[in-house]
PDB file of C-alpha atoms in Angstrom:
ATOM      1  CA  MET A  16      -0.151   0.122   0.174  1.00 89.00           C
ATOM      2  CA  THR A  17       1.322   3.308  -1.170  1.00 87.00           C
ATOM      3  CA  THR A  18       0.091   6.173   1.567  1.00 88.00           C
ATOM      4  CA  LEU A  19      -1.286   9.940   0.959  1.00 83.00           C
ATOM      5  CA  SER A  20       1.925  10.775   2.904  1.00 81.00           C
ATOM      6  CA  GLU A  21       4.715   8.923   0.691  1.00 82.00           C
ATOM      7  CA  LEU A  22       2.798   9.774  -2.800  1.00 84.00           C
ATOM      8  CA  GLY A  23       2.199  13.806  -1.603  1.00 81.00           C
ATOM      9  CA  GLU A  24      -0.537  15.663  -2.800  1.00 76.00           C
ATOM     10  CA  PHE A  25       1.476  16.447  -6.227  1.00 75.00           C
ATOM     11  CA  GLY A  26       1.791  12.327  -6.871  1.00 81.00           C
ATOM     12  CA  LEU A  27      -2.016  12.109  -5.881  1.00 82.00           C
ATOM     13  CA  ILE A  28      -2.737  14.748  -8.366  1.00 76.00           C
ATOM     14  CA  ALA A  29      -1.505  13.347 -10.976  1.00 82.00           C
ATOM     15  CA  ARG A  30      -2.973   9.984 -10.221  1.00 88.00           C
ATOM     16  CA  VAL A  31      -6.256  11.462 -10.167  1.00 83.00           C
ATOM     17  CA  THR A  32      -6.351  13.003 -13.572  1.00 76.00           C
ATOM     18  CA  ALA A  33      -4.453  10.812 -15.476  1.00 79.00           C
ATOM     19  CA  GLY A  34      -6.722  10.243 -18.946  1.00 75.00           C
ATOM     20  CA  LEU A  35      -9.386  12.580 -17.753  1.00 80.00           C
ATOM     21  CA  LYS A  36     -11.442  13.198 -21.106  1.00 79.00           C
ATOM     22  CA  GLN A  37     -11.820  16.452 -22.096  1.00 82.00           C
ATOM     23  CA  GLY A  38     -14.429  18.091 -23.545  1.00 79.00           C
ATOM     24  CA  GLY A  39     -14.389  20.167 -27.105  1.00 82.00           C
ATOM     25  CA  GLY A  40     -15.343  23.471 -24.885  1.00 91.00           C
ATOM     26  CA  VAL A  41     -12.173  23.342 -22.811  1.00 93.00           C
ATOM     27  CA  VAL A  42      -8.992  25.078 -23.763  1.00 93.00           C
ATOM     28  CA  VAL A  43      -7.381  24.459 -20.261  1.00 92.00           C
ATOM     29  CA  GLY A  44      -8.173  21.788 -18.422  1.00 90.00           C
ATOM     30  CA  THR A  45      -6.502  20.099 -15.145  1.00 88.00           C
ATOM     31  CA  GLY A  46      -2.692  21.301 -14.320  1.00 89.00           C
ATOM     32  CA  ASP A  47      -4.066  24.634 -13.408  1.00 91.00           C
ATOM     33  CA  ASP A  48      -4.537  27.412 -11.236  1.00 93.00           C
ATOM     34  CA  CYS A  49      -7.859  27.487 -13.366  1.00 97.00           C
ATOM     35  CA  ALA A  50      -9.688  25.399 -15.951  1.00 96.00           C
ATOM     36  CA  VAL A  51     -10.027  27.936 -18.746  1.00 97.00           C
ATOM     37  CA  LEU A  52     -13.530  27.320 -20.919  1.00 96.00           C
ATOM     38  CA  ARG A  53     -14.677  28.375 -24.141  1.00 94.00           C
ATOM     39  CA  LEU A  54     -18.508  30.171 -23.699  1.00 92.00           C
ATOM     40  CA  GLY A  55     -20.065  31.847 -26.496  1.00 90.00           C
ATOM     41  CA  ASN A  56     -17.676  34.224 -27.660  1.00 89.00           C
ATOM     42  CA  GLY A  57     -15.531  33.925 -24.313  1.00 93.00           C
ATOM     43  CA  LEU A  58     -13.249  32.438 -21.840  1.00 97.00           C
ATOM     44  CA  LEU A  59     -14.619  31.345 -18.620  1.00 97.00           C
ATOM     45  CA  LEU A  60     -12.480  30.635 -15.468  1.00 98.00           C
ATOM     46  CA  ALA A  61     -13.284  28.100 -12.755  1.00 98.00           C
ATOM     47  CA  SER A  62     -11.943  26.581 -10.331  1.00 98.00           C
ATOM     48  CA  CYS A  63     -12.187  25.977  -6.663  1.00 98.00           C
ATOM     49  CA  ASP A  64     -10.325  25.803  -3.082  1.00 96.00           C
ATOM     50  CA  ALA A  65     -11.170  23.970   0.437  1.00 96.00           C
ATOM     51  CA  PHE A  66     -10.828  25.615   3.747  1.00 96.00           C
ATOM     52  CA  ILE A  67     -10.705  23.687   6.132  1.00 96.00           C
ATOM     53  CA  GLU A  68     -10.225  24.115  10.205  1.00 96.00           C
ATOM     54  CA  ASN A  69      -7.295  22.781  12.038  1.00 93.00           C
ATOM     55  CA  ILE A  70      -5.512  23.024   8.509  1.00 92.00           C
ATOM     56  CA  HIS A  71      -5.758  25.981   6.875  1.00 94.00           C
ATOM     57  CA  PHE A  72      -6.635  28.200   9.904  1.00 94.00           C
ATOM     58  CA  LYS A  73      -7.024  27.817  13.982  1.00 95.00           C
ATOM     59  CA  ARG A  74     -10.463  29.695  15.745  1.00 94.00           C
ATOM     60  CA  GLU A  75      -8.031  30.860  18.633  1.00 94.00           C
ATOM     61  CA  TRP A  76      -5.707  33.182  16.155  1.00 94.00           C
ATOM     62  CA  ALA A  77      -8.392  34.424  13.412  1.00 97.00           C
ATOM     63  CA  SER A  78     -11.798  36.098  13.726  1.00 98.00           C
ATOM     64  CA  PRO A  79     -14.524  34.709  12.011  1.00 98.00           C
ATOM     65  CA  ARG A  80     -14.573  37.489   9.596  1.00 99.00           C
ATOM     66  CA  ASP A  81     -10.721  37.289   9.374  1.00 98.00           C
ATOM     67  CA  ILE A  82     -11.482  32.873   8.457  1.00 98.00           C
ATOM     68  CA  GLY A  83     -14.140  33.981   5.482  1.00 99.00           C
ATOM     69  CA  TRP A  84     -11.792  36.682   4.325  1.00 99.00           C
ATOM     70  CA  LYS A  85      -9.080  34.245   3.334  1.00 98.00           C
ATOM     71  CA  ALA A  86     -11.148  31.105   2.519  1.00 98.00           C
ATOM     72  CA  ALA A  87     -12.439  33.253  -0.575  1.00 99.00           C
ATOM     73  CA  ALA A  88      -9.217  35.761  -0.812  1.00 99.00           C
ATOM     74  CA  SER A  89      -7.197  32.137  -1.079  1.00 98.00           C
ATOM     75  CA  ALA A  90      -9.547  31.299  -4.100  1.00 98.00           C
ATOM     76  CA  LEU A  91      -9.770  34.476  -5.850  1.00 99.00           C
ATOM     77  CA  SER A  92      -6.356  34.208  -5.743  1.00 99.00           C
ATOM     78  CA  ASP A  93      -6.404  31.418  -8.490  1.00 98.00           C
ATOM     79  CA  ILE A  94      -8.465  34.273 -11.285  1.00 99.00           C
ATOM     80  CA  ALA A  95      -5.349  36.629 -10.642  1.00 98.00           C
ATOM     81  CA  ALA A  96      -3.058  33.766 -11.578  1.00 98.00           C
ATOM     82  CA  MET A  97      -4.553  33.858 -15.010  1.00 98.00           C
ATOM     83  CA  GLY A  98      -4.520  37.869 -14.783  1.00 98.00           C
ATOM     84  CA  GLY A  99      -8.565  37.486 -15.286  1.00 98.00           C
ATOM     85  CA  THR A 100     -11.006  39.356 -13.720  1.00 98.00           C
ATOM     86  CA  ALA A 101     -13.572  37.776 -11.167  1.00 99.00           C
ATOM     87  CA  LEU A 102     -17.260  37.427 -11.571  1.00 99.00           C
ATOM     88  CA  TYR A 103     -19.287  35.003  -9.075  1.00 99.00           C
ATOM     89  CA  VAL A 104     -18.583  32.862  -6.149  1.00 99.00           C
ATOM     90  CA  LEU A 105     -20.719  30.220  -4.339  1.00 99.00           C
ATOM     91  CA  ALA A 106     -19.535  28.930  -0.913  1.00 99.00           C
ATOM     92  CA  THR A 107     -19.961  25.812   0.604  1.00 98.00           C
ATOM     93  CA  VAL A 108     -20.108  25.593   4.759  1.00 98.00           C
ATOM     94  CA  GLY A 109     -19.651  22.690   6.630  1.00 98.00           C
ATOM     95  CA  SER A 110     -20.521  22.653   9.904  1.00 97.00           C
ATOM     96  CA  PRO A 111     -20.770  21.029  13.664  1.00 95.00           C
ATOM     97  CA  LYS A 112     -24.833  21.272  14.720  1.00 94.00           C
ATOM     98  CA  ASP A 113     -24.011  22.889  18.118  1.00 95.00           C
ATOM     99  CA  SER A 114     -21.598  25.221  16.247  1.00 95.00           C
ATOM    100  CA  ASP A 115     -22.327  28.969  17.543  1.00 96.00           C
ATOM    101  CA  ALA A 116     -24.439  30.349  14.757  1.00 97.00           C
ATOM    102  CA  LEU A 117     -23.237  33.552  15.202  1.00 98.00           C
ATOM    103  CA  PHE A 118     -19.711  32.406  14.462  1.00 97.00           C
ATOM    104  CA  VAL A 119     -21.307  31.029  11.304  1.00 97.00           C
ATOM    105  CA  GLN A 120     -22.685  33.957   9.858  1.00 98.00           C
ATOM    106  CA  GLU A 121     -20.071  36.174  11.118  1.00 99.00           C
ATOM    107  CA  VAL A 122     -17.468  33.668   9.250  1.00 98.00           C
ATOM    108  CA  CYS A 123     -20.434  34.063   6.065  1.00 98.00           C
ATOM    109  CA  ALA A 124     -19.912  37.999   6.141  1.00 99.00           C
ATOM    110  CA  GLY A 125     -16.358  37.746   6.081  1.00 99.00           C
ATOM    111  CA  ILE A 126     -16.309  35.558   3.114  1.00 99.00           C
ATOM    112  CA  ALA A 127     -18.801  38.572   1.286  1.00 99.00           C
ATOM    113  CA  GLU A 128     -16.785  41.140   2.367  1.00 99.00           C
ATOM    114  CA  SER A 129     -13.853  39.712   0.950  1.00 99.00           C
ATOM    115  CA  VAL A 130     -15.998  38.452  -2.579  1.00 99.00           C
ATOM    116  CA  GLU A 131     -17.090  42.423  -2.827  1.00 99.00           C
ATOM    117  CA  ALA A 132     -13.367  43.743  -2.153  1.00 98.00           C
ATOM    118  CA  CYS A 133     -12.193  42.179  -5.553  1.00 98.00           C
ATOM    119  CA  GLY A 134     -15.146  43.184  -7.186  1.00 98.00           C
ATOM    120  CA  ALA A 135     -17.443  40.231  -7.394  1.00 99.00           C
ATOM    121  CA  ALA A 136     -20.306  39.222  -5.915  1.00 99.00           C
ATOM    122  CA  LEU A 137     -21.527  36.146  -4.126  1.00 99.00           C
ATOM    123  CA  VAL A 138     -24.476  34.612  -5.493  1.00 99.00           C
ATOM    124  CA  GLY A 139     -24.949  31.117  -3.618  1.00 98.00           C
ATOM    125  CA  GLY A 140     -23.902  28.454  -2.294  1.00 97.00           C
ATOM    126  CA  ASP A 141     -24.647  25.741   0.073  1.00 98.00           C
ATOM    127  CA  MET A 142     -24.769  24.818   4.194  1.00 97.00           C
ATOM    128  CA  THR A 143     -24.287  21.531   5.212  1.00 96.00           C
ATOM    129  CA  GLY A 144     -23.611  19.956   8.752  1.00 96.00           C
ATOM    130  CA  SER A 145     -19.956  18.694   9.281  1.00 93.00           C
ATOM    131  CA  PRO A 146     -18.778  16.223  11.720  1.00 92.00           C
ATOM    132  CA  GLY A 147     -16.137  17.525  12.773  1.00 87.00           C
ATOM    133  CA  PRO A 148     -14.406  20.919  12.289  1.00 94.00           C
ATOM    134  CA  LEU A 149     -15.903  24.132   9.841  1.00 96.00           C
ATOM    135  CA  ILE A 150     -15.328  23.392   6.578  1.00 97.00           C
ATOM    136  CA  LEU A 151     -15.172  25.762   3.566  1.00 98.00           C
ATOM    137  CA  ASP A 152     -15.559  25.316  -0.357  1.00 98.00           C
ATOM    138  CA  ILE A 153     -15.261  28.785  -2.491  1.00 99.00           C
ATOM    139  CA  ALA A 154     -15.982  27.885  -6.192  1.00 99.00           C
ATOM    140  CA  VAL A 155     -15.084  31.175  -8.057  1.00 99.00           C
ATOM    141  CA  LEU A 156     -15.585  32.057 -11.862  1.00 99.00           C
ATOM    142  CA  GLY A 157     -14.239  34.807 -13.526  1.00 98.00           C
ATOM    143  CA  GLU A 158     -13.458  35.993 -16.879  1.00 98.00           C
ATOM    144  CA  VAL A 159     -10.596  36.164 -19.751  1.00 95.00           C
ATOM    145  CA  SER A 160     -10.379  40.058 -20.886  1.00 81.00           C
ATOM    146  CA  GLY A 161      -9.057  40.944 -24.019  1.00 79.00           C
ATOM    147  CA  GLY A 162      -9.095  37.339 -25.099  1.00 81.00           C
ATOM    148  CA  ARG A 163      -4.998  36.733 -23.425  1.00 94.00           C
ATOM    149  CA  TYR A 164      -4.493  34.714 -20.461  1.00 98.00           C
ATOM    150  CA  LEU A 165      -1.162  33.337 -18.480  1.00 98.00           C
ATOM    151  CA  ALA A 166      -1.404  29.821 -17.657  1.00 98.00           C
ATOM    152  CA  ARG A 167       1.301  27.974 -15.800  1.00 98.00           C
ATOM    153  CA  SER A 168       2.593  26.462 -19.158  1.00 97.00           C
ATOM    154  CA  GLY A 169       4.096  29.329 -20.874  1.00 98.00           C
ATOM    155  CA  ALA A 170       7.677  29.890 -20.216  1.00 99.00           C
ATOM    156  CA  LEU A 171      10.579  29.315 -22.414  1.00 99.00           C
ATOM    157  CA  PRO A 172      14.061  29.130 -21.879  1.00 99.00           C
ATOM    158  CA  GLY A 173      15.686  32.333 -21.561  1.00 99.00           C
ATOM    159  CA  ASP A 174      12.640  33.678 -19.833  1.00 99.00           C
ATOM    160  CA  LEU A 175      13.349  35.611 -16.593  1.00 99.00           C
ATOM    161  CA  LEU A 176      11.055  34.903 -13.223  1.00 99.00           C
ATOM    162  CA  ALA A 177       9.974  37.849 -11.610  1.00 99.00           C
ATOM    163  CA  VAL A 178       7.799  37.943  -8.160  1.00 99.00           C
ATOM    164  CA  THR A 179       4.954  40.436  -7.428  1.00 99.00           C
ATOM    165  CA  GLY A 180       5.741  42.346  -3.565  1.00 99.00           C
ATOM    166  CA  TYR A 181       7.096  40.451  -0.919  1.00 98.00           C
ATOM    167  CA  PRO A 182       7.025  36.215  -0.462  1.00 98.00           C
ATOM    168  CA  GLY A 183       7.281  35.111   3.344  1.00 96.00           C
ATOM    169  CA  GLN A 184       5.192  37.354   5.426  1.00 97.00           C
ATOM    170  CA  SER A 185       2.333  35.247   5.191  1.00 97.00           C
ATOM    171  CA  ALA A 186       4.356  32.628   6.720  1.00 96.00           C
ATOM    172  CA  ALA A 187       6.725  35.339   9.062  1.00 96.00           C
ATOM    173  CA  GLY A 188       2.715  36.634  10.545  1.00 96.00           C
ATOM    174  CA  LEU A 189       1.801  32.830  11.018  1.00 95.00           C
ATOM    175  CA  LEU A 190       4.956  32.184  13.329  1.00 94.00           C
ATOM    176  CA  ALA A 191       4.404  35.231  14.907  1.00 95.00           C
ATOM    177  CA  LEU A 192       0.690  34.009  15.918  1.00 95.00           C
ATOM    178  CA  ILE A 193       2.391  30.962  17.082  1.00 93.00           C
ATOM    179  CA  HIS A 194       4.805  32.166  19.050  1.00 92.00           C
ATOM    180  CA  GLY A 195       3.253  35.440  20.401  1.00 93.00           C
ATOM    181  CA  ILE A 196       5.163  37.181  18.650  1.00 93.00           C
ATOM    182  CA  ASP A 197       3.681  41.272  18.601  1.00 93.00           C
ATOM    183  CA  ALA A 198       3.794  41.834  14.351  1.00 94.00           C
ATOM    184  CA  PRO A 199       1.095  43.408  13.511  1.00 96.00           C
ATOM    185  CA  PRO A 200       1.522  43.993   9.413  1.00 96.00           C
ATOM    186  CA  LEU A 201       3.018  40.561   9.237  1.00 97.00           C
ATOM    187  CA  ILE A 202       0.098  39.430  11.197  1.00 97.00           C
ATOM    188  CA  GLN A 203      -2.240  41.386   9.333  1.00 98.00           C
ATOM    189  CA  ALA A 204      -0.940  40.008   6.003  1.00 98.00           C
ATOM    190  CA  HIS A 205      -1.428  36.176   6.845  1.00 98.00           C
ATOM    191  CA  LEU A 206      -4.872  36.966   8.087  1.00 98.00           C
ATOM    192  CA  ARG A 207      -6.507  39.104   5.730  1.00 98.00           C
ATOM    193  CA  PRO A 208      -4.252  38.549   2.346  1.00 98.00           C
ATOM    194  CA  GLU A 209      -5.509  40.593  -1.031  1.00 98.00           C
ATOM    195  CA  PRO A 210      -5.651  39.064  -4.459  1.00 98.00           C
ATOM    196  CA  ARG A 211      -3.433  40.564  -6.793  1.00 99.00           C
ATOM    197  CA  LEU A 212      -6.471  40.801  -9.504  1.00 98.00           C
ATOM    198  CA  ALA A 213      -4.954  44.006 -10.966  1.00 98.00           C
ATOM    199  CA  GLU A 214      -2.029  42.976 -11.259  1.00 99.00           C
ATOM    200  CA  GLY A 215      -2.652  39.334 -12.956  1.00 98.00           C
ATOM    201  CA  ARG A 216      -4.849  41.483 -15.363  1.00 98.00           C
ATOM    202  CA  TRP A 217      -2.138  44.343 -16.267  1.00 98.00           C
ATOM    203  CA  LEU A 218       0.316  41.451 -16.464  1.00 98.00           C
ATOM    204  CA  ALA A 219      -1.803  39.463 -18.882  1.00 98.00           C
ATOM    205  CA  ARG A 220      -2.626  42.531 -21.016  1.00 97.00           C
ATOM    206  CA  GLN A 221       1.797  42.592 -21.485  1.00 98.00           C
ATOM    207  CA  PRO A 222       3.123  40.605 -24.510  1.00 98.00           C
ATOM    208  CA  GLY A 223       6.555  40.027 -22.503  1.00 98.00           C
ATOM    209  CA  ALA A 224       4.936  37.716 -20.070  1.00 99.00           C
ATOM    210  CA  HIS A 225       3.993  34.607 -20.845  1.00 99.00           C
ATOM    211  CA  ALA A 226       3.236  32.282 -17.836  1.00 99.00           C
ATOM    212  CA  MET A 227       2.034  32.947 -14.229  1.00 99.00           C
ATOM    213  CA  ILE A 228       0.825  31.777 -11.251  1.00 99.00           C
ATOM    214  CA  ASP A 229       0.114  32.677  -7.715  1.00 98.00           C
ATOM    215  CA  LEU A 230       2.431  31.770  -4.586  1.00 98.00           C
ATOM    216  CA  SER A 231       0.293  29.999  -2.419  1.00 96.00           C
ATOM    217  CA  ASP A 232       2.613  26.697  -1.671  1.00 94.00           C
ATOM    218  CA  GLY A 233       5.540  29.253  -1.496  1.00 96.00           C
ATOM    219  CA  LEU A 234       7.978  30.714  -3.991  1.00 98.00           C
ATOM    220  CA  LEU A 235      10.187  27.704  -4.570  1.00 97.00           C
ATOM    221  CA  GLN A 236       7.057  25.078  -5.152  1.00 95.00           C
ATOM    222  CA  ASP A 237       5.062  27.124  -7.235  1.00 97.00           C
ATOM    223  CA  LEU A 238       7.963  28.134  -9.537  1.00 98.00           C
ATOM    224  CA  GLY A 239       8.120  24.307  -9.501  1.00 97.00           C
ATOM    225  CA  HIS A 240       4.848  24.190 -11.549  1.00 96.00           C
ATOM    226  CA  ILE A 241       5.830  26.270 -13.634  1.00 98.00           C
ATOM    227  CA  ALA A 242       8.878  24.660 -14.733  1.00 98.00           C
ATOM    228  CA  GLY A 243       6.738  21.320 -14.853  1.00 96.00           C
ATOM    229  CA  ARG A 244       4.506  22.418 -17.071  1.00 97.00           C
ATOM    230  CA  SER A 245       6.547  24.570 -19.581  1.00 98.00           C
ATOM    231  CA  GLY A 246       8.994  21.281 -20.028  1.00 98.00           C
ATOM    232  CA  VAL A 247      11.979  24.255 -18.602  1.00 99.00           C
ATOM    233  CA  GLY A 248      14.356  24.402 -15.457  1.00 98.00           C
ATOM    234  CA  ILE A 249      14.320  27.227 -13.259  1.00 98.00           C
ATOM    235  CA  ASN A 250      17.099  28.972 -11.513  1.00 98.00           C
ATOM    236  CA  VAL A 251      16.701  31.035  -8.617  1.00 98.00           C
ATOM    237  CA  ASP A 252      18.905  33.232  -6.905  1.00 98.00           C
ATOM    238  CA  SER A 253      18.112  33.470  -2.969  1.00 97.00           C
ATOM    239  CA  ASP A 254      20.027  37.023  -3.080  1.00 97.00           C
ATOM    240  CA  LEU A 255      17.564  38.279  -5.566  1.00 98.00           C
ATOM    241  CA  VAL A 256      14.001  37.413  -3.233  1.00 98.00           C
ATOM    242  CA  PRO A 257      12.851  40.576  -1.923  1.00 98.00           C
ATOM    243  CA  MET A 258      13.028  40.721   2.080  1.00 96.00           C
ATOM    244  CA  ALA A 259       9.995  43.253   3.359  1.00 96.00           C
ATOM    245  CA  PRO A 260      10.961  46.072   5.462  1.00 95.00           C
ATOM    246  CA  ALA A 261       8.590  44.374   8.165  1.00 93.00           C
ATOM    247  CA  LEU A 262      10.681  41.279   8.039  1.00 93.00           C
ATOM    248  CA  ASN A 263      13.393  43.787   9.121  1.00 89.00           C
ATOM    249  CA  GLY A 264      14.871  42.293  12.552  1.00 84.00           C
ATOM    250  CA  PHE A 265      11.958  39.661  13.371  1.00 88.00           C
ATOM    251  CA  GLU A 266      14.649  36.753  12.087  1.00 80.00           C
ATOM    252  CA  SER A 267      16.004  37.547  15.726  1.00 76.00           C
ATOM    253  CA  THR A 268      12.601  36.961  16.918  1.00 82.00           C
ATOM    254  CA  ILE A 269      12.512  32.852  15.393  1.00 83.00           C
ATOM    255  CA  SER A 270      14.915  29.729  15.191  1.00 75.00           C
ATOM    256  CA  GLN A 271      14.824  29.929  11.569  1.00 81.00           C
ATOM    257  CA  PRO A 272      16.538  31.887   8.667  1.00 88.00           C
ATOM    258  CA  LEU A 273      14.018  34.410   7.115  1.00 92.00           C
ATOM    259  CA  GLU A 274      15.173  32.746   3.601  1.00 93.00           C
ATOM    260  CA  SER A 275      13.186  29.372   4.250  1.00 92.00           C
ATOM    261  CA  LEU A 276      10.146  32.015   4.946  1.00 94.00           C
ATOM    262  CA  THR A 277      10.444  34.021   1.373  1.00 96.00           C
ATOM    263  CA  LEU A 278      11.493  30.618  -0.238  1.00 96.00           C
ATOM    264  CA  SER A 279       9.496  28.054   1.445  1.00 95.00           C
ATOM    265  CA  GLY A 280       6.331  29.779   2.897  1.00 94.00           C
ATOM    266  CA  GLY A 281       3.169  30.037   1.576  1.00 93.00           C
ATOM    267  CA  GLU A 282      -0.173  31.391   1.049  1.00 97.00           C
ATOM    268  CA  ASP A 283       1.458  35.209  -0.170  1.00 97.00           C
ATOM    269  CA  TYR A 284      -0.804  34.794  -2.500  1.00 98.00           C
ATOM    270  CA  GLU A 285       1.909  36.896  -4.715  1.00 99.00           C
ATOM    271  CA  LEU A 286       1.650  36.147  -8.357  1.00 99.00           C
ATOM    272  CA  ALA A 287       5.288  34.842 -10.116  1.00 99.00           C
ATOM    273  CA  VAL A 288       5.593  35.542 -13.840  1.00 99.00           C
ATOM    274  CA  ALA A 289       7.807  34.198 -16.467  1.00 99.00           C
ATOM    275  CA  LEU A 290       9.206  37.105 -18.692  1.00 99.00           C
ATOM    276  CA  ASP A 291      11.049  38.074 -22.312  1.00 99.00           C
ATOM    277  CA  PRO A 292      14.482  38.926 -20.898  1.00 99.00           C
ATOM    278  CA  ALA A 293      14.307  41.606 -23.630  1.00 99.00           C
ATOM    279  CA  ASP A 294      10.694  43.086 -21.823  1.00 98.00           C
ATOM    280  CA  ALA A 295      11.776  42.284 -18.157  1.00 99.00           C
ATOM    281  CA  GLU A 296      13.287  45.604 -17.050  1.00 99.00           C
ATOM    282  CA  SER A 297      11.165  47.826 -19.066  1.00 99.00           C
ATOM    283  CA  LEU A 298       7.609  45.943 -17.604  1.00 99.00           C
ATOM    284  CA  CYS A 299       9.368  45.241 -13.669  1.00 99.00           C
ATOM    285  CA  ALA A 300       9.872  49.078 -13.980  1.00 99.00           C
ATOM    286  CA  ALA A 301       6.465  50.219 -15.429  1.00 99.00           C
ATOM    287  CA  PHE A 302       4.755  47.412 -13.193  1.00 99.00           C
ATOM    288  CA  ALA A 303       5.950  49.505  -9.654  1.00 99.00           C
ATOM    289  CA  ALA A 304       4.602  52.497 -11.580  1.00 99.00           C
ATOM    290  CA  GLU A 305       1.310  51.633 -12.141  1.00 99.00           C
ATOM    291  CA  PHE A 306       1.314  49.482  -8.389  1.00 99.00           C
ATOM    292  CA  GLY A 307       3.012  51.123  -5.743  1.00 98.00           C
ATOM    293  CA  HIS A 308       5.478  47.796  -5.108  1.00 98.00           C
ATOM    294  CA  PRO A 309       7.754  45.759  -6.956  1.00 99.00           C
ATOM    295  CA  LEU A 310       7.993  43.321  -9.453  1.00 99.00           C
ATOM    296  CA  THR A 311      11.267  41.729  -8.993  1.00 99.00           C
ATOM    297  CA  VAL A 312      13.604  39.126 -11.225  1.00 99.00           C
ATOM    298  CA  VAL A 313      14.448  36.399  -8.554  1.00 99.00           C
ATOM    299  CA  GLY A 314      15.808  33.552 -11.851  1.00 99.00           C
ATOM    300  CA  PHE A 315      15.850  32.459 -14.835  1.00 99.00           C
ATOM    301  CA  ALA A 316      14.473  29.548 -16.533  1.00 99.00           C
ATOM    302  CA  GLU A 317      17.047  27.408 -19.441  1.00 98.00           C
ATOM    303  CA  GLN A 318      16.312  24.365 -21.702  1.00 98.00           C
ATOM    304  CA  GLY A 319      17.652  21.027 -20.968  1.00 97.00           C
ATOM    305  CA  TRP A 320      16.556  19.810 -17.954  1.00 97.00           C
ATOM    306  CA  THR A 321      13.072  19.891 -16.000  1.00 97.00           C
ATOM    307  CA  GLY A 322      12.801  21.197 -12.507  1.00 96.00           C
ATOM    308  CA  ILE A 323      13.657  23.534 -10.019  1.00 97.00           C
ATOM    309  CA  ARG A 324      16.940  24.250  -8.504  1.00 97.00           C
ATOM    310  CA  LEU A 325      18.083  27.384  -5.767  1.00 97.00           C
ATOM    311  CA  ASP A 326      21.651  29.033  -6.499  1.00 96.00           C
ATOM    312  CA  GLY A 327      22.998  26.404  -9.617  1.00 94.00           C
ATOM    313  CA  GLN A 328      21.605  22.861  -6.619  1.00 92.00           C
ATOM    314  CA  GLU A 329      18.954  20.701  -6.452  1.00 89.00           C
ATOM    315  CA  ALA A 330      15.906  22.532  -4.343  1.00 82.00           C
ATOM    316  CA  GLY A 331      14.928  20.481  -0.833  1.00 69.00           C
ATOM    317  CA  GLN A 332      11.779  20.905   1.094  1.00 56.00           C
ATOM    318  CA  ARG A 333      10.319  23.407  -0.938  1.00 57.00           C
ATOM    319  CA  GLY A 334       6.953  24.247   0.128  1.00 55.00           C
ATOM    320  CA  PHE A 335       3.212  23.182   1.585  1.00 50.00           C
ATOM    321  CA  ASP A 336       2.473  20.036   0.712  1.00 51.00           C
ATOM    322  CA  HIS A 337      -0.778  18.822   2.496  1.00 49.00           C
ATOM    323  CA  PHE A 338       0.022  14.831   2.802  1.00 41.00           C
ATOM    324  CA  GLY A 339       3.891  16.087   3.250  1.00 48.00           C
ATOM    325  CA  ALA A 340       6.053  16.208   6.239  1.00 41.00           C
ATOM    326  CA  ILE A 341       5.211  19.780   6.643  1.00 36.00           C
TER     327      ILE A 341
END
């Protein structure tokens, strides 16, 4: 018998999706942040994300509205990863029958607040009982603007890989909650992430942008998905990965290097994008001028091998795996 911990989250996904038949209207099926579906003359984006108590959140660390906000934000980030516009959200809530009704109402209010902040509409869902923890499942629908989306599979040899903002802040916020460290900006980054929807649409409009993904499982892990889908090798230079000002001095309060947070910490919901090297410098400058936070080159793609390397060496533990050791 092979256990899930031996197979891993992504090994299981590969098994259950192998050989799935796709209909004629499927432009992009399994293996990306969203399915891309042909609908009339347009393209529909569809995705869903589960959010499970004691896996994705703990009640003692988050208000019910924070829980709902983050559940919706993590799902909406998949639309951002394709460069799309979020339109509609459906939410499933499963809770034990002896739960505080007001608590569940506030979770739902947080979902609605997050959806509204992204310009989308909460249009339905399902309420069900749960014998165990609180379970949320968020389905999102969006559209492709201008007929162009960015998938994970478009990176080319020679492309430069860049990341928006500052990865690692959410993981630092989680450590702050675990250890009782007073770090409001980092805790806010963990509890109330903001999907990069406008940034994703802007990047999708740029001809020099070739592939994109959102950072849910960590920079190395998610760049590895681009590498795998694109059939390229990606080298990441750890010295190039930007460090958030809020992380200054944080290393002295925890028992691990900040690099482990910026490279492998998940749930930042920043975007990583593959750029034509001829356009990368101008795109990074234009992005910073447009949004007020950086787009930073952190590595490059090459042919001849597939996977992810850090400073020229094979990367070890790269990020979150639901059935892995972390």
